[in-house]
Short mmCIF file of C-alpha atoms and ligand atoms in Angstrom, two decimals:
data_model
loop_
_atom_site.label_atom_id
_atom_site.label_comp_id
_atom_site.label_asym_id
_atom_site.label_seq_id
_atom_site.Cartn_x
_atom_site.Cartn_y
_atom_site.Cartn_z
CA MET N 184 -3.09 2.62 21.53
CA THR N 185 -0.39 2.65 24.24
CA VAL N 186 1.63 5.48 24.24
CA SER N 187 4.40 4.11 26.19
CA SER N 188 7.71 3.70 24.36
CA ILE N 189 8.65 0.33 23.16
CA ASN N 190 12.21 -0.46 24.40
CA SER N 191 15.09 -2.71 23.24
CA HIS N 192 14.76 -4.72 26.48
CA ASP N 193 10.96 -5.60 25.92
CA LYS N 194 10.80 -9.43 25.54
CA GLU N 195 9.83 -9.71 21.89
CA ARG N 196 11.80 -7.02 19.70
CA PRO N 197 9.40 -4.88 17.90
CA ILE N 198 8.93 -4.38 14.12
CA LEU N 199 9.16 -0.83 12.71
CA VAL N 200 6.29 -0.16 10.18
CA THR N 201 6.58 3.01 8.27
CA GLY N 202 3.57 4.56 6.78
CA GLY N 203 1.38 2.39 9.02
CA ALA N 204 -1.46 4.93 9.11
CA GLY N 205 -2.12 4.74 5.52
CA PHE N 206 -4.36 2.14 3.56
CA ILE N 207 -2.21 -1.00 3.51
CA GLY N 208 -0.05 -0.16 6.46
CA THR N 209 -3.48 0.25 8.72
CA ASN N 210 -4.67 -3.21 7.40
CA PHE N 211 -1.34 -4.76 7.98
CA ILE N 212 -1.12 -3.58 11.58
CA LEU N 213 -4.57 -4.58 12.53
CA ASP N 214 -3.95 -8.02 11.00
CA TRP N 215 -0.61 -8.32 12.81
CA LEU N 216 -1.93 -7.26 16.23
CA LYS N 217 -4.55 -10.19 16.03
CA THR N 218 -1.93 -12.96 15.20
CA GLU N 219 1.55 -11.97 16.09
CA LYS N 220 3.46 -11.35 19.44
CA ALA N 221 6.00 -8.77 18.41
CA PRO N 222 5.08 -5.16 19.20
CA ILE N 223 4.74 -2.62 16.54
CA ILE N 224 6.04 1.06 16.08
CA ASN N 225 4.27 2.88 13.49
CA LEU N 226 6.29 5.75 12.12
CA ASP N 227 4.18 7.91 10.00
CA LYS N 228 4.16 11.54 8.79
CA LEU N 229 0.50 11.73 8.51
CA THR N 230 -0.07 13.16 5.19
CA TYR N 231 -3.44 13.67 3.70
CA ALA N 232 -3.36 9.79 3.35
CA GLY N 233 -2.61 9.09 7.07
CA ASN N 234 -5.25 8.68 9.56
CA LEU N 235 -4.72 7.66 13.22
CA ASP N 236 -8.55 7.28 13.77
CA ASN N 237 -8.12 3.83 12.07
CA PHE N 238 -6.69 2.40 15.19
CA SER N 239 -9.61 4.01 17.61
CA ALA N 240 -11.05 0.48 17.96
CA ILE N 241 -8.02 -1.46 19.11
CA SER N 242 -7.65 -2.52 22.78
CA PRO N 243 -5.68 0.15 24.87
CA ASP N 244 -3.39 -2.42 25.85
CA SER N 245 -2.19 -3.38 22.33
CA MET N 246 1.52 -3.08 21.75
CA ILE N 247 1.81 -0.44 19.52
CA GLU N 248 3.47 2.78 19.67
CA PHE N 249 3.03 5.72 17.24
CA ILE N 250 5.92 8.04 16.15
CA HIS N 251 4.80 11.15 14.12
CA GLY N 252 7.79 11.67 11.61
CA ASP N 253 9.08 11.35 8.17
CA ILE N 254 11.26 8.41 7.14
CA GLY N 255 13.67 10.99 5.75
CA ASP N 256 14.53 12.43 9.28
CA THR N 257 17.78 10.73 9.81
CA GLU N 258 18.18 11.99 13.37
CA LEU N 259 14.57 10.70 14.52
CA VAL N 260 14.85 7.47 12.73
CA ARG N 261 18.52 6.70 14.00
CA ALA N 262 17.58 7.51 17.65
CA LEU N 263 14.33 5.44 17.30
CA LEU N 264 16.47 2.24 15.90
CA GLU N 265 18.87 2.84 18.71
CA ARG N 266 16.18 2.77 21.42
CA ALA N 267 13.88 0.23 20.08
CA ARG N 268 16.20 -2.32 18.35
CA PRO N 269 13.60 -3.41 15.90
CA GLN N 270 13.92 -6.92 14.41
CA ALA N 271 12.70 -5.58 10.87
CA ILE N 272 11.91 -2.44 9.23
CA LEU N 273 8.85 -2.64 6.82
CA ASN N 274 8.74 0.30 4.57
CA PHE N 275 5.15 1.15 3.62
CA ALA N 276 5.59 4.90 3.61
CA ALA N 277 5.24 6.57 0.30
CA GLU N 278 3.26 8.91 -1.76
CA SER N 279 0.96 6.55 -3.63
CA HIS N 280 -1.41 8.06 -6.06
CA VAL N 281 -0.52 8.24 -9.78
CA ASP N 282 -2.80 11.18 -10.64
CA ARG N 283 -1.18 13.42 -7.74
CA SER N 284 2.25 12.36 -8.93
CA ILE N 285 1.44 13.76 -12.52
CA ARG N 286 0.24 17.04 -11.00
CA ASP N 287 2.91 17.54 -8.39
CA PRO N 288 5.79 14.85 -8.63
CA ALA N 289 8.17 16.71 -6.14
CA GLU N 290 6.92 14.96 -3.00
CA PHE N 291 7.09 11.53 -4.67
CA ILE N 292 10.98 12.16 -5.39
CA ASP N 293 11.27 13.38 -1.67
CA THR N 294 9.63 10.62 0.05
CA ASN N 295 9.80 7.52 -2.15
CA ILE N 296 13.34 7.96 -3.51
CA VAL N 297 15.13 10.45 -0.88
CA GLY N 298 13.17 9.04 2.07
CA THR N 299 13.86 5.44 1.08
CA PHE N 300 17.48 6.35 0.64
CA LYS N 301 17.67 7.76 4.08
CA LEU N 302 15.74 5.16 5.65
CA LEU N 303 18.21 2.56 4.03
CA GLU N 304 21.33 4.44 5.51
CA CYS N 305 19.79 4.43 9.05
CA ALA N 306 19.01 0.71 8.56
CA ARG N 307 22.51 -0.04 7.36
CA ASP N 308 24.09 1.90 10.33
CA HIS N 309 21.89 0.09 12.74
CA TRP N 310 22.39 -3.48 11.23
CA GLU N 311 26.15 -3.11 11.08
CA ARG N 312 26.26 -2.50 14.80
CA LEU N 313 24.08 -5.61 15.62
CA ARG N 314 25.85 -8.79 16.65
CA GLY N 315 25.25 -12.57 16.41
CA GLU N 316 21.67 -13.62 16.12
CA GLU N 317 20.08 -10.17 16.36
CA GLY N 318 22.17 -9.17 13.14
CA ARG N 319 21.28 -12.39 11.40
CA ALA N 320 17.59 -12.07 12.04
CA PHE N 321 17.30 -8.38 10.96
CA ARG N 322 15.42 -7.60 7.67
CA PHE N 323 14.41 -4.55 5.66
CA LEU N 324 11.24 -5.23 3.64
CA GLN N 325 10.51 -2.81 0.83
CA VAL N 326 6.74 -2.78 -0.10
CA SER N 327 6.63 -1.86 -3.64
CA THR N 328 4.20 -2.18 -6.71
CA ASP N 329 3.84 -3.87 -10.05
CA GLU N 330 3.66 -0.35 -11.70
CA VAL N 331 7.42 -0.50 -11.91
CA TYR N 332 7.43 -3.02 -14.67
CA GLY N 333 5.27 -0.61 -16.95
CA SER N 334 2.64 -1.49 -19.18
CA LEU N 335 1.67 -5.00 -20.83
CA GLN N 336 0.45 -5.60 -24.36
CA PRO N 337 -2.55 -7.67 -24.53
CA SER N 338 -0.41 -10.67 -25.82
CA GLN N 339 2.31 -10.53 -23.08
CA ASP N 340 2.80 -12.87 -20.14
CA PRO N 341 1.93 -11.43 -16.82
CA PHE N 342 5.01 -9.64 -14.98
CA ARG N 343 7.79 -11.90 -13.46
CA GLU N 344 10.32 -10.89 -10.95
CA GLU N 345 13.02 -10.91 -13.72
CA ASN N 346 10.87 -8.35 -16.01
CA ALA N 347 12.78 -5.03 -16.59
CA PHE N 348 11.60 -1.85 -14.91
CA VAL N 349 9.90 0.41 -17.52
CA PRO N 350 7.92 2.84 -15.32
CA SER N 351 5.38 5.33 -16.93
CA SER N 352 4.30 7.62 -14.25
CA PRO N 353 6.27 9.93 -11.72
CA TYR N 354 4.82 7.56 -9.10
CA ALA N 355 5.93 4.45 -10.66
CA ALA N 356 9.42 5.86 -11.60
CA SER N 357 9.99 6.79 -8.03
CA LYS N 358 9.06 3.43 -6.77
CA ALA N 359 11.40 1.86 -9.30
CA ALA N 360 14.20 4.01 -8.15
CA ALA N 361 13.72 2.96 -4.51
CA ASP N 362 13.57 -0.56 -5.47
CA HIS N 363 16.93 -0.18 -7.22
CA LEU N 364 18.25 1.41 -4.17
CA VAL N 365 17.11 -1.44 -1.92
CA ARG N 366 18.68 -3.95 -4.31
CA ALA N 367 21.89 -1.92 -4.38
CA TRP N 368 22.11 -1.78 -0.54
CA HIS N 369 21.74 -5.72 -0.46
CA LYS N 370 24.40 -6.19 -3.25
CA THR N 371 27.02 -3.63 -2.06
CA TYR N 372 26.67 -3.51 1.71
CA GLY N 373 24.86 -6.83 2.32
CA LEU N 374 21.85 -5.27 3.95
CA PRO N 375 19.35 -8.19 4.38
CA VAL N 376 16.50 -6.86 2.32
CA LEU N 377 13.31 -8.30 0.78
CA THR N 378 11.05 -6.67 -1.73
CA THR N 379 7.57 -7.19 -2.63
CA ASN N 380 5.91 -5.85 -5.92
CA CYS N 381 2.20 -6.18 -5.56
CA SER N 382 -0.75 -5.44 -7.78
CA ASN N 383 -3.62 -2.99 -7.22
CA ASN N 384 -5.15 -3.38 -3.70
CA TYR N 385 -8.75 -2.69 -2.62
CA GLY N 386 -10.55 -2.95 0.76
CA PRO N 387 -11.16 -1.09 4.08
CA TYR N 388 -9.58 2.13 4.85
CA GLN N 389 -8.36 2.96 1.18
CA PHE N 390 -8.24 6.87 0.54
CA PRO N 391 -11.16 7.77 -1.79
CA GLU N 392 -9.05 9.02 -4.32
CA LYS N 393 -8.30 5.57 -5.70
CA LEU N 394 -10.67 3.93 -8.17
CA ILE N 395 -12.86 1.60 -5.92
CA PRO N 396 -13.54 4.01 -3.03
CA LEU N 397 -13.74 6.95 -5.34
CA MET N 398 -16.61 5.30 -7.24
CA ILE N 399 -18.29 4.14 -4.16
CA ILE N 400 -18.43 7.71 -2.69
CA GLN N 401 -19.21 9.26 -5.95
CA ALA N 402 -22.09 6.81 -6.48
CA LEU N 403 -23.51 7.21 -3.05
CA SER N 404 -23.43 11.22 -3.34
CA GLY N 405 -25.40 10.82 -6.77
CA LYS N 406 -22.34 12.05 -8.82
CA GLN N 407 -20.76 10.87 -12.02
CA LEU N 408 -18.59 7.87 -11.97
CA PRO N 409 -15.57 9.07 -14.05
CA ILE N 410 -14.07 6.39 -16.07
CA TYR N 411 -10.67 7.64 -17.81
CA GLY N 412 -10.62 7.23 -21.35
CA ASP N 413 -12.42 4.12 -22.97
CA GLY N 414 -12.31 2.19 -19.52
CA MET N 415 -10.54 -0.88 -21.08
CA HIS N 416 -7.49 -0.31 -18.96
CA SER N 417 -6.93 -3.45 -16.75
CA ARG N 418 -5.42 -4.15 -13.50
CA ASP N 419 -4.86 -7.16 -11.42
CA TRP N 420 -6.87 -6.72 -8.18
CA LEU N 421 -5.94 -8.08 -4.79
CA TYR N 422 -7.92 -7.76 -1.52
CA VAL N 423 -5.69 -5.87 1.05
CA ALA N 424 -5.79 -8.73 3.61
CA ASP N 425 -4.28 -11.11 0.89
CA HIS N 426 -1.46 -8.52 0.39
CA CYS N 427 -0.78 -8.13 4.12
CA SER N 428 -0.64 -11.98 4.40
CA ALA N 429 1.98 -12.03 1.45
CA VAL N 430 4.06 -9.25 3.21
CA ARG N 431 4.05 -11.40 6.55
CA THR N 432 5.03 -14.49 4.64
CA VAL N 433 8.00 -12.94 2.89
CA LEU N 434 9.10 -11.29 6.08
CA GLN N 435 9.00 -14.64 7.92
CA ALA N 436 10.20 -16.96 5.04
CA GLY N 437 11.50 -14.82 2.15
CA ARG N 438 15.05 -15.58 0.96
CA MET N 439 17.44 -12.53 1.65
CA GLY N 440 17.99 -10.28 -1.35
CA GLU N 441 14.87 -11.56 -3.12
CA VAL N 442 12.06 -10.03 -4.95
CA TYR N 443 8.47 -11.58 -4.73
CA ASN N 444 5.49 -10.59 -7.03
CA VAL N 445 2.13 -10.56 -5.29
CA GLY N 446 -1.14 -10.59 -7.33
CA GLY N 447 -4.71 -11.86 -7.12
CA ARG N 448 -4.98 -13.46 -10.76
CA ASN N 449 -7.94 -10.99 -11.00
CA GLU N 450 -7.37 -9.07 -14.19
CA LYS N 451 -10.33 -6.77 -14.90
CA THR N 452 -11.03 -3.73 -16.79
CA ASN N 453 -11.82 -0.58 -15.20
CA ARG N 454 -15.20 -0.65 -16.74
CA ASP N 455 -15.89 -4.09 -15.32
CA ILE N 456 -14.77 -2.99 -12.06
CA VAL N 457 -17.11 -0.05 -11.93
CA LEU N 458 -20.17 -2.24 -13.21
CA ALA N 459 -19.25 -4.76 -10.39
CA ILE N 460 -19.44 -1.90 -7.66
CA CYS N 461 -22.77 -0.66 -9.23
CA ALA N 462 -24.17 -4.20 -9.08
CA VAL N 463 -23.30 -4.40 -5.36
CA LEU N 464 -24.60 -0.93 -4.58
CA ASP N 465 -27.73 -1.67 -6.38
CA ALA N 466 -28.25 -4.87 -4.14
CA GLU N 467 -27.12 -3.34 -0.93
CA VAL N 468 -28.55 0.45 -1.05
CA PRO N 469 -30.86 0.60 -4.15
CA ARG N 470 -31.38 3.99 -5.54
CA VAL N 471 -34.72 5.72 -4.54
CA ASP N 472 -35.67 6.12 -8.16
CA GLY N 473 -35.20 2.43 -8.76
CA GLU N 474 -32.59 2.81 -11.36
CA SER N 475 -29.23 1.40 -11.33
CA TYR N 476 -26.00 3.28 -10.25
CA CYS N 477 -24.68 2.39 -13.66
CA GLU N 478 -26.81 5.32 -14.94
CA GLN N 479 -24.04 7.40 -13.27
CA ILE N 480 -21.34 6.16 -15.34
CA GLY N 481 -19.39 8.65 -17.63
CA SER N 482 -16.29 8.93 -19.54
CA VAL N 483 -13.77 11.61 -18.74
CA GLN N 484 -10.43 12.63 -20.32
CA ASP N 485 -7.73 9.90 -19.92
CA ARG N 486 -4.90 10.11 -17.62
CA PRO N 487 -1.57 11.04 -19.44
CA GLY N 488 0.79 8.16 -19.86
CA HIS N 489 -1.96 5.95 -18.65
CA ASP N 490 -0.71 2.28 -18.46
CA ARG N 491 -2.97 0.06 -20.50
CA ARG N 492 -2.39 -3.22 -18.68
CA TYR N 493 -0.88 -4.67 -15.58
CA ALA N 494 -0.96 -8.32 -14.49
CA ILE N 495 1.12 -10.36 -11.99
CA ASP N 496 2.60 -13.75 -12.04
CA SER N 497 2.73 -14.73 -8.54
CA SER N 498 4.03 -18.32 -8.98
CA LYS N 499 7.28 -17.50 -7.07
CA ILE N 500 5.68 -16.71 -3.81
CA GLU N 501 3.20 -19.28 -4.28
CA SER N 502 5.60 -22.14 -4.92
CA GLU N 503 8.43 -21.09 -2.74
CA LEU N 504 6.43 -19.70 0.39
CA GLY N 505 3.30 -21.47 -0.09
CA TRP N 506 1.27 -18.10 -0.12
CA SER N 507 -2.14 -17.84 -1.89
CA PRO N 508 -4.73 -15.34 -1.78
CA GLN N 509 -7.99 -16.27 0.38
CA GLU N 510 -10.42 -13.89 -1.05
CA THR N 511 -12.32 -14.00 -4.35
CA PHE N 512 -12.77 -10.68 -6.20
CA GLU N 513 -16.61 -11.18 -5.60
CA SER N 514 -16.30 -11.73 -1.91
CA GLY N 515 -13.62 -9.10 -1.38
CA LEU N 516 -15.59 -6.57 -3.29
CA ARG N 517 -18.82 -7.03 -1.28
CA LYS N 518 -16.82 -6.71 2.04
CA THR N 519 -15.35 -3.56 0.71
CA VAL N 520 -18.52 -2.07 -0.26
CA ARG N 521 -20.23 -3.06 3.01
CA TRP N 522 -17.15 -1.59 4.94
CA TYR N 523 -17.64 1.85 3.21
CA LEU N 524 -21.33 1.69 3.79
CA SER N 525 -20.94 1.21 7.47
CA ASN N 526 -18.19 3.49 7.88
CA ARG N 527 -19.53 6.67 6.35
CA ASP N 528 -17.86 8.75 9.16
CA TRP N 529 -14.71 7.70 8.03
CA LEU N 530 -15.47 8.43 4.52
CA ALA N 531 -16.70 11.81 5.35
CA GLY N 532 -13.55 12.43 7.73
CA SER N 533 -11.27 11.66 4.74
CA ARG N 534 -12.76 14.38 2.66
CA GLN N 535 -11.27 16.90 4.87
CA ALA N 536 -7.51 17.72 4.23
CA PRO N 537 -5.52 18.25 7.45
CA THR N 538 -6.02 22.09 7.05
CA GLY N 539 -9.71 21.66 7.06
CA THR N 540 -10.38 22.40 3.45
CA GLU N 541 -12.16 19.96 1.33
CA VAL N 542 -10.06 17.59 -0.72
CA ASN N 543 -10.26 17.95 -4.46
CA PHE N 544 -10.24 14.27 -6.00
CA ASN N 545 -8.81 14.46 -9.51
CA GLY N 546 -10.44 17.57 -10.16
CA LEU N 547 -13.77 16.48 -8.89
CA GLN N 548 -15.21 18.43 -5.66
CA ILE N 549 -16.96 15.60 -3.84
P1 LIG G 840 -1.26 5.47 1.28
O1 LIG G 840 -1.10 6.49 0.57
O2 LIG G 840 -2.60 5.07 1.79
O3 LIG G 840 -0.54 5.67 2.60
C1 LIG G 840 0.98 6.02 2.73
C2 LIG G 840 1.26 6.38 4.09
O4 LIG G 840 2.42 6.89 4.21
C3 LIG G 840 0.36 7.53 4.83
O5 LIG G 840 -0.21 7.06 6.11
C4 LIG G 840 1.29 8.61 4.74
O6 LIG G 840 1.15 9.51 5.87
C5 LIG G 840 2.55 8.01 5.10
N1 LIG G 840 3.79 8.77 4.50
C6 LIG G 840 3.99 9.55 3.55
N2 LIG G 840 5.24 10.05 3.37
C7 LIG G 840 5.83 9.74 4.49
C8 LIG G 840 7.12 9.99 4.92
N3 LIG G 840 7.88 10.89 4.35
N4 LIG G 840 7.38 9.50 6.22
C9 LIG G 840 6.45 8.74 6.87
N5 LIG G 840 5.34 8.46 6.47
C10 LIG G 840 5.00 8.97 5.30
O7 LIG G 840 -0.64 4.19 0.66
P2 LIG G 840 -1.00 2.75 0.57
O8 LIG G 840 -2.01 2.44 -0.72
O9 LIG G 840 -1.25 2.24 1.93
O10 LIG G 840 0.37 2.00 -0.09
C11 LIG G 840 1.39 1.71 0.86
C12 LIG G 840 2.68 1.10 0.18
O11 LIG G 840 2.33 0.09 -0.64
C13 LIG G 840 3.27 2.09 -0.74
O12 LIG G 840 4.59 1.99 -0.65
C14 LIG G 840 2.84 1.72 -2.12
O13 LIG G 840 3.60 2.14 -3.12
C15 LIG G 840 2.66 0.26 -1.92
N6 LIG G 840 1.55 -0.29 -2.78
C16 LIG G 840 0.41 0.26 -2.97
C17 LIG G 840 -0.62 -0.45 -3.72
C18 LIG G 840 -2.04 -0.07 -3.66
O14 LIG G 840 -2.83 -0.64 -4.41
N7 LIG G 840 -2.55 0.84 -2.77
C19 LIG G 840 -0.33 -1.67 -4.48
C20 LIG G 840 1.11 -2.09 -4.31
C21 LIG G 840 1.95 -1.41 -3.66
P1 LIG G 841 -5.91 4.00 -9.33
O1 LIG G 841 -6.90 3.36 -8.27
O2 LIG G 841 -5.61 5.49 -9.29
O3 LIG G 841 -4.81 2.96 -9.29
P2 LIG G 841 -3.36 2.99 -10.30
O4 LIG G 841 -3.54 4.14 -11.10
O5 LIG G 841 -2.42 2.79 -9.27
O6 LIG G 841 -3.62 1.52 -11.11
O7 LIG G 841 -6.54 3.71 -10.66
C1 LIG G 841 -6.87 2.31 -11.05
C2 LIG G 841 -7.42 2.41 -12.65
O8 LIG G 841 -8.73 3.12 -12.68
C3 LIG G 841 -6.53 3.29 -13.24
O9 LIG G 841 -6.54 2.55 -14.74
C4 LIG G 841 -7.07 4.50 -13.56
C5 LIG G 841 -8.49 4.31 -13.49
N1 LIG G 841 -9.36 5.38 -12.85
C6 LIG G 841 -10.49 5.75 -13.47
O10 LIG G 841 -10.79 5.59 -14.60
N2 LIG G 841 -11.25 6.78 -12.94
C7 LIG G 841 -10.84 7.40 -11.70
O11 LIG G 841 -11.57 8.28 -11.27
C8 LIG G 841 -9.62 6.84 -11.09
C9 LIG G 841 -9.31 7.35 -9.80
C10 LIG G 841 -8.90 5.77 -11.66
#
């Protein structure tokens, strides 16, 4: 990774990615560097979820600059925008795990709401000084979640962009608040914003506190696969590279001020997800006793306020912008499991909190 600063006089103006050392931000940056010319500035606070080792394999002359900092640090962000004059800000930075938000919501309010507010103010100040084409081309893209729409009944249609926000968890409520701010900054100040609301992602580099990587690490460690409640809660799963291509598509062609729902039309119950992971592991790394990893499945206490069902109607981004997911759930899950199997060092490293203490995942010491 280059440590030289990307400046406003560089040929193609950079994009500023916040939270780029996390799961989706990392995948976004690695994909972007393969296909796009604009340099990237990655502003990340490096919480437990951020990992700069994710970029250790990229070529040393890649046009990427890392800034260690908080989206809520107005002085830092203002100076950065003035120096680098990015053509866009993509806000991936967030506290992102529902269970953590239930245990300790304060950071979710600070980063997801106050941090986004401060970033929006810096973006507005910057954009209002831009002239001509530079101002017209500028975009602020908010990366958000389907969880803002709350929980669906079995008979209800998948979420559309017009659905009301009925968030259930502190995480979802903080993301909903941020989405409202983004919309208001467009309506009130004219800031050129775009918002994506995406369903559950899975793929490489996901921190093993979320369902799919947690189940993989638990299975390989011979431990219980803890399904919350009856395991019949369902989510609409999307391979992370497909989310990244959706964000790129919206950035390049989305209509200003619009919201785009992104999903994989892959509604599955948690139990089915865990069974599918076990089937891939049984084929790839059979247990020495010849039993299936399914033997390790167990039911644990349900999450408070646990949303029963999420499903996304992504027809707007498909018909307006021509985006569609490329990965099937089966192929995406196989790739994901294989990635974790070949990157056990990464998995082991992510078990260490920055302080060196072992991370406790949802009450499980793994
Ligand atoms: P993640 O938790 O893996 O990564 C978040 C990143 O943000 C980390 O690198 C962290 O260090 C950084 N960060 C946290 N607070 C910060 C701050 N104050 N300033 C700067 N950086 C900060 O999250 P993710 O799964 O990659 O999610 C990225 C975005 O996508 C989030 O906004 C999330 O709400 C959204 N999203 C996630 C999913 C999913 O399934 N993971 C689905 C839809 C939308
Ligand atoms: P998660 O990956 O935390 O994503 P989200 O809560 O944002 O949807 O969880 C996905 C689903 O899996 C959710 O319904 C909760 C469930 N779950 C379990 O059953 N066991 C677990 O250990 C975890 C982490 C999640």
